[in-house]
Amino acid sequence: MFNRLLTLATHKIHQLPVLVLMPHSRCNCRCVMCDIWKANQTKNEISVEELEKHLDAFRKLGVQQVALSGGEALMHSNLWKFCDLLRSINVKISLLSTGVTLSHHAKNVVTHCNDVIVSLDGSKETHNRIRNIPGAYDKLQEGVSALKAIDSKFRVTGRTVLQKENFRDFPNIIEAAKTLGLDQISFLAADVSSEAFNRPNGWKDEKISDIALSIAEIVEFDMILKKSFTDFSREYDSKFIAEGKGKMMEISQHYKAIAGATDFPNKRCNAPWVSVVMESDGSVLPCFFHKSYGNVKDASFTNLVNSLSAVSFRKHLNVQKDPICKKCVCSLNVGLTQMN
């Protein structure tokens, strides 16, 4: 806890609880709300040899949790050796996956990872349409079943991006999560504002309108959410639905703000002080949405996260006022007593 407090006081990273690694740049889906797949030809990858160079820095900075994000991490050429290296410094590994090839890797996933977070976009037809991959839902179901067959207690949770193409399917998504055997389901709005996820110039208004809810749709969405508070009260109370009722209404508020009808929800986020994102090309970022500190090909990991510019960035960042933070859809807030 002392190092966490020291980080907050000095804005220099003395302890880094969470590290998000993107081992591979490619993805095996073509989702309507994400452009990562459009750069599949680049085939960037953090090699096992490159990862090994940074292990001592991760250990000294006290990394406790590593999230393997993407793209699709399962497309890495040597992911299990990659995981072995991370586990050698005693970290917990969470795998974020589309679920498309999960069944083929189930044994290794259970062996090398602590939990899996799968993408669930809707009931079968909706999920397949949004993923743009034939049989995506069935493959996801096969993958979750394969994991649970190996270890019934292995934690598999779902994450859903609610947007124009699936907000009406919200009740069915909850039922699908239960049918799939997920341990929990969480929800967030679509990111339509940033340059993250292979959108260096952002989206044009036409594309934003394809994903973000209109005012009329927001009114409908509000009714769906409020009805769910009664219909799925047990799921909310048990935290099967990760977000509370207030958090769910903030998704609606986010879309209202995109439409210019209200302010964005207040953010409680300390991601730049407790986590770092390392992309497949070696770029190191304070989070998915803010600009890179630099690249590990040019400087050491520790020197990047604690460079003068990085410390200055954290010192002067006001999450409540920063335009990027205000529009963020996936803020992180790690408490002082968490992950110690």
Coordinates of C-alpha atoms in Angstrom, one line a residue:
M1 CA 0.0 0.0 0.0
F2 CA 2.9 2.4 0.7
N3 CA 4.1 2.2 -2.9
R4 CA 0.6 2.8 -4.1
L5 CA 0.4 5.9 -1.9
L6 CA 3.8 7.0 -3.1
T7 CA 2.6 6.8 -6.7
L8 CA -0.4 9.0 -6.0
A9 CA 1.8 11.5 -4.2
T10 CA 4.6 11.8 -6.7
H11 CA 2.9 10.6 -9.9
K12 CA 5.9 8.3 -10.5
I13 CA 4.9 4.7 -10.8
H14 CA 6.2 2.8 -7.7
Q15 CA 3.7 0.0 -8.0
L16 CA 1.8 -1.1 -11.1
P17 CA -1.0 -3.5 -10.2
V18 CA -2.4 -4.0 -13.7
L19 CA -0.7 -4.5 -17.0
V20 CA -2.6 -4.9 -20.2
L21 CA -0.7 -6.7 -22.9
M22 CA -1.8 -7.0 -26.5
P23 CA 0.3 -10.0 -27.6
H24 CA -0.9 -9.9 -31.2
S25 CA -2.4 -7.3 -33.4
R26 CA -4.8 -9.5 -35.4
C27 CA -8.4 -10.5 -34.7
N28 CA -10.5 -13.3 -35.9
C29 CA -13.8 -11.3 -35.9
R30 CA -14.9 -8.3 -38.0
C31 CA -17.0 -6.5 -35.5
V32 CA -19.1 -3.5 -36.6
M33 CA -18.0 -1.4 -33.6
C34 CA -14.2 -2.1 -33.8
D35 CA -11.6 -1.6 -36.5
I36 CA -8.8 -3.7 -35.1
W37 CA -9.4 -6.4 -37.8
K38 CA -8.8 -3.9 -40.6
A39 CA -5.1 -4.0 -39.8
N40 CA -4.8 -7.8 -39.8
Q41 CA -2.2 -7.7 -42.5
T42 CA 0.3 -5.9 -40.2
K43 CA 0.7 -9.1 -38.0
N44 CA 2.5 -7.3 -35.2
E45 CA 3.4 -9.5 -32.3
I46 CA 5.2 -9.2 -29.0
S47 CA 7.7 -12.1 -29.2
V48 CA 8.5 -14.3 -26.3
E49 CA 12.1 -13.0 -26.5
E50 CA 10.9 -9.4 -26.3
L51 CA 8.6 -10.1 -23.4
E52 CA 11.5 -11.7 -21.5
K53 CA 13.4 -8.4 -21.7
H54 CA 10.7 -6.7 -19.6
L55 CA 10.0 -9.3 -17.0
D56 CA 12.4 -7.9 -14.4
A57 CA 10.8 -4.4 -14.8
F58 CA 7.3 -5.9 -14.4
R59 CA 8.5 -7.7 -11.3
K60 CA 10.1 -4.7 -9.7
L61 CA 7.0 -2.6 -10.4
G62 CA 4.9 -5.1 -8.6
V63 CA 2.6 -6.2 -11.5
Q64 CA 0.0 -8.5 -10.1
Q65 CA -2.6 -8.8 -12.9
V66 CA -2.0 -9.1 -16.6
A67 CA -4.8 -8.9 -19.1
L68 CA -4.1 -10.4 -22.5
S69 CA -6.1 -8.2 -24.8
G70 CA -6.2 -7.7 -28.5
G71 CA -7.2 -8.3 -31.2
E72 CA -7.3 -12.0 -30.3
A73 CA -4.4 -13.1 -28.1
L74 CA -5.0 -16.8 -29.0
M75 CA -3.6 -15.9 -32.5
H76 CA -0.1 -15.4 -31.0
S77 CA 2.4 -17.9 -32.4
N78 CA 3.7 -19.0 -28.9
L79 CA 1.1 -17.8 -26.4
W80 CA 1.7 -20.5 -23.8
K81 CA 5.4 -19.9 -23.5
F82 CA 4.4 -16.2 -23.3
C83 CA 2.2 -17.1 -20.4
D84 CA 4.8 -19.2 -18.7
L85 CA 7.1 -16.3 -18.6
L86 CA 4.5 -14.1 -17.0
R87 CA 3.6 -16.7 -14.4
S88 CA 7.3 -17.0 -13.6
I89 CA 7.0 -13.6 -11.9
N90 CA 3.8 -14.7 -10.1
V91 CA 1.1 -12.7 -11.9
K92 CA -2.5 -13.7 -12.5
I93 CA -3.4 -13.8 -16.2
S94 CA -6.8 -12.9 -17.6
L95 CA -7.5 -13.8 -21.2
L96 CA -9.8 -11.6 -23.3
S97 CA -11.2 -13.6 -26.2
T98 CA -13.7 -13.5 -29.0
G99 CA -14.3 -17.2 -28.1
V100 CA -14.1 -18.3 -31.8
T101 CA -11.1 -20.7 -31.2
L102 CA -11.5 -21.1 -27.5
S103 CA -12.5 -24.8 -27.7
H104 CA -9.3 -25.6 -29.6
H105 CA -7.2 -24.1 -26.9
A106 CA -9.3 -25.0 -23.8
K107 CA -6.8 -27.2 -22.1
N108 CA -3.9 -24.7 -22.4
V109 CA -6.2 -21.8 -21.4
V110 CA -7.2 -23.5 -18.2
T111 CA -3.5 -24.5 -17.5
H112 CA -2.0 -21.1 -18.2
C113 CA -4.7 -18.5 -17.4
N114 CA -6.6 -17.7 -14.2
D115 CA -9.8 -16.6 -16.0
V116 CA -11.3 -15.7 -19.3
I117 CA -13.4 -12.8 -20.4
V118 CA -15.4 -13.5 -23.6
S119 CA -17.2 -11.1 -25.9
L120 CA -20.9 -11.6 -26.1
D121 CA -22.9 -9.3 -28.4
G122 CA -26.3 -10.8 -28.2
S123 CA -28.5 -13.8 -28.7
K124 CA -27.3 -16.1 -31.5
E125 CA -28.4 -14.2 -34.6
T126 CA -27.5 -10.8 -33.2
H127 CA -24.1 -12.0 -32.0
N128 CA -23.3 -13.5 -35.4
R129 CA -24.4 -10.4 -37.2
I130 CA -22.3 -8.1 -35.1
R131 CA -19.2 -10.3 -35.2
N132 CA -19.5 -10.8 -38.9
I133 CA -18.3 -14.4 -38.6
P134 CA -20.5 -17.4 -39.5
G135 CA -21.2 -19.6 -36.5
A136 CA -19.5 -17.2 -34.0
Y137 CA -22.1 -17.9 -31.3
D138 CA -21.9 -21.6 -31.6
K139 CA -18.1 -21.5 -31.5
L140 CA -18.3 -19.3 -28.4
Q141 CA -20.7 -21.8 -26.7
E142 CA -18.4 -24.7 -27.6
G143 CA -15.4 -22.8 -26.1
V144 CA -17.1 -22.0 -22.8
S145 CA -18.4 -25.6 -22.5
A146 CA -14.9 -26.9 -23.2
L147 CA -13.4 -24.8 -20.4
K148 CA -16.1 -25.8 -17.9
A149 CA -15.7 -29.5 -18.9
I150 CA -12.1 -29.3 -17.8
D151 CA -12.7 -27.3 -14.7
S152 CA -16.3 -26.4 -13.7
K153 CA -15.0 -23.7 -11.3
F154 CA -12.8 -22.0 -13.9
R155 CA -14.1 -18.4 -14.1
V156 CA -15.5 -17.4 -17.5
T157 CA -17.2 -14.0 -17.6
G158 CA -18.8 -12.1 -20.5
R159 CA -18.5 -8.5 -21.7
T160 CA -21.1 -6.8 -24.0
V161 CA -20.8 -3.6 -25.9
L162 CA -24.3 -2.2 -26.0
Q163 CA -24.9 -0.2 -29.2
K164 CA -27.5 0.4 -31.9
E165 CA -27.5 -3.2 -33.2
N166 CA -28.0 -5.0 -29.9
F167 CA -29.6 -2.7 -27.3
R168 CA -33.0 -4.1 -27.9
D169 CA -31.6 -7.6 -27.4
F170 CA -30.5 -6.7 -23.8
P171 CA -32.8 -9.1 -22.0
N172 CA -31.8 -11.9 -24.4
I173 CA -28.1 -11.2 -23.7
I174 CA -28.6 -11.8 -20.0
E175 CA -30.4 -15.1 -20.8
A176 CA -27.7 -16.0 -23.3
A177 CA -25.0 -15.4 -20.7
K178 CA -26.8 -17.8 -18.3
T179 CA -27.4 -20.4 -21.1
L180 CA -23.7 -20.3 -22.0
G181 CA -22.8 -20.9 -18.4
L182 CA -20.9 -17.6 -17.8
D183 CA -20.2 -16.7 -14.2
Q184 CA -21.0 -13.0 -14.8
I185 CA -21.8 -10.6 -17.5
S186 CA -20.8 -6.9 -17.8
F187 CA -21.9 -4.1 -20.1
L188 CA -20.4 -0.9 -21.5
A189 CA -21.2 1.6 -24.2
A190 CA -19.4 1.6 -27.5
D191 CA -16.4 3.8 -28.0
V192 CA -17.3 6.1 -30.9
S193 CA -15.2 9.1 -30.0
S194 CA -11.5 8.1 -29.7
E195 CA -8.7 7.1 -32.0
A196 CA -8.2 3.8 -30.2
F197 CA -8.7 0.3 -31.7
N198 CA -7.1 1.1 -35.1
R199 CA -8.9 4.4 -35.7
P200 CA -6.0 6.9 -36.1
N201 CA -8.3 9.6 -37.4
G202 CA -11.4 8.7 -35.5
W203 CA -14.8 7.9 -37.0
K204 CA -16.8 10.2 -39.3
D205 CA -20.3 11.2 -38.2
E206 CA -21.9 8.7 -40.5
K207 CA -20.1 5.8 -38.9
I208 CA -20.8 7.2 -35.4
S209 CA -24.5 7.3 -36.2
D210 CA -24.4 3.6 -37.2
I211 CA -23.3 2.6 -33.7
A212 CA -24.4 5.3 -31.3
L213 CA -28.1 5.4 -30.2
S214 CA -30.3 8.2 -31.5
I215 CA -32.4 10.2 -29.0
A216 CA -35.5 8.1 -29.9
E217 CA -33.5 4.9 -29.4
I218 CA -32.2 6.2 -26.0
V219 CA -35.8 6.7 -24.8
E220 CA -36.5 3.1 -25.8
F221 CA -33.3 1.9 -24.2
D222 CA -34.2 3.6 -20.9
M223 CA -37.5 1.7 -20.8
I224 CA -35.7 -1.6 -21.5
L225 CA -33.2 -0.9 -18.7
K226 CA -35.8 0.1 -16.2
K227 CA -37.9 -3.0 -17.0
S228 CA -34.8 -5.2 -16.5
F229 CA -34.4 -3.9 -12.9
T230 CA -37.6 -5.8 -12.1
D231 CA -37.3 -8.7 -14.5
F232 CA -33.7 -9.4 -13.6
S233 CA -33.6 -8.2 -10.0
R234 CA -32.0 -11.4 -8.8
E235 CA -29.3 -11.1 -11.4
Y236 CA -28.5 -7.6 -10.3
D237 CA -28.6 -8.4 -6.6
S238 CA -26.3 -11.4 -7.0
K239 CA -23.9 -9.4 -9.2
F240 CA -24.4 -11.9 -12.1
I241 CA -24.9 -8.6 -13.9
A242 CA -21.7 -6.8 -12.8
E243 CA -22.9 -3.3 -13.0
G244 CA -25.4 -1.8 -10.6
K245 CA -28.6 -0.1 -11.8
G246 CA -26.9 3.3 -11.6
K247 CA -24.0 2.2 -13.8
M248 CA -26.4 0.7 -16.3
M249 CA -28.2 4.0 -16.6
E250 CA -24.9 5.7 -17.2
I251 CA -24.6 3.8 -20.5
S252 CA -27.8 5.5 -21.6
Q253 CA -26.5 8.8 -20.3
H254 CA -23.3 8.3 -22.3
Y255 CA -25.3 8.0 -25.5
K256 CA -27.4 11.1 -24.6
A257 CA -24.1 13.0 -24.2
I258 CA -22.9 11.8 -27.6
A259 CA -26.1 13.2 -29.0
G260 CA -25.5 16.5 -27.2
A261 CA -28.5 16.2 -24.9
T262 CA -26.7 16.1 -21.5
D263 CA -23.3 15.8 -19.9
F264 CA -21.2 12.7 -19.8
P265 CA -21.4 10.6 -16.6
N266 CA -18.8 11.6 -14.0
K267 CA -15.7 9.4 -14.1
R268 CA -13.9 7.7 -11.2
C269 CA -10.7 6.4 -12.9
N270 CA -7.1 6.0 -11.8
A271 CA -6.0 3.9 -14.8
P272 CA -2.9 6.0 -15.6
W273 CA -1.7 5.5 -12.0
V274 CA -2.4 1.8 -11.6
S275 CA -2.1 0.3 -15.1
V276 CA -0.3 0.5 -18.4
V277 CA -1.2 -0.8 -21.9
M278 CA 1.5 -2.3 -24.0
E279 CA 0.5 -2.8 -27.6
S280 CA 1.7 -5.4 -30.0
D281 CA 4.1 -3.0 -31.8
G282 CA 5.8 -2.1 -28.5
S283 CA 3.9 1.2 -27.8
V284 CA 3.3 1.9 -24.1
L285 CA 0.2 3.9 -23.2
P286 CA -1.4 5.1 -19.9
C287 CA -4.7 3.5 -21.1
F288 CA -6.3 2.5 -24.4
F289 CA -7.3 6.1 -25.2
H290 CA -4.5 8.5 -24.3
K291 CA -1.4 9.0 -26.4
S292 CA 1.6 6.7 -26.0
Y293 CA 4.5 7.3 -23.6
G294 CA 6.8 5.9 -26.2
N295 CA 8.0 2.5 -27.5
V296 CA 10.0 -0.2 -25.8
K297 CA 12.1 -0.5 -28.9
D298 CA 13.5 3.0 -28.1
A299 CA 13.6 3.0 -24.3
S300 CA 13.2 0.6 -21.4
F301 CA 9.7 -0.1 -20.0
T302 CA 10.5 1.5 -16.7
N303 CA 12.0 4.6 -18.3
L304 CA 8.9 5.0 -20.4
V305 CA 6.3 4.8 -17.7
N306 CA 8.4 7.1 -15.4
S307 CA 9.8 9.5 -18.0
L308 CA 9.5 13.2 -17.3
S309 CA 6.7 13.5 -19.8
A310 CA 4.8 10.5 -18.4
V311 CA 5.0 11.9 -14.8
S312 CA 3.9 15.3 -16.0
F313 CA 1.0 13.8 -17.9
R314 CA -0.3 12.1 -14.7
K315 CA 0.4 15.1 -12.6
H316 CA -1.7 17.4 -14.8
L317 CA -4.4 14.9 -15.8
N318 CA -7.9 15.9 -14.5
V319 CA -10.1 12.9 -15.2
Q320 CA -13.3 14.9 -14.6
K321 CA -12.3 17.6 -17.1
D322 CA -10.1 15.9 -19.7
P323 CA -12.1 15.6 -23.0
I324 CA -10.8 12.1 -23.7
C325 CA -11.5 10.9 -20.1
K326 CA -15.0 12.4 -20.1
K327 CA -16.0 10.3 -23.2
C328 CA -14.3 7.1 -21.9
V329 CA -16.5 4.0 -21.9
C330 CA -14.3 1.7 -19.8
S331 CA -12.8 3.6 -16.9
L332 CA -10.8 1.7 -14.3
N333 CA -10.7 2.5 -10.6
V334 CA -8.5 0.2 -8.4
G335 CA -8.7 0.9 -4.7
L336 CA -5.7 1.1 -2.4
T337 CA -6.6 -2.2 -0.7
Q338 CA -7.3 -4.0 -3.9
M339 CA -4.7 -6.4 -5.4
N340 CA -2.3 -6.2 -2.5

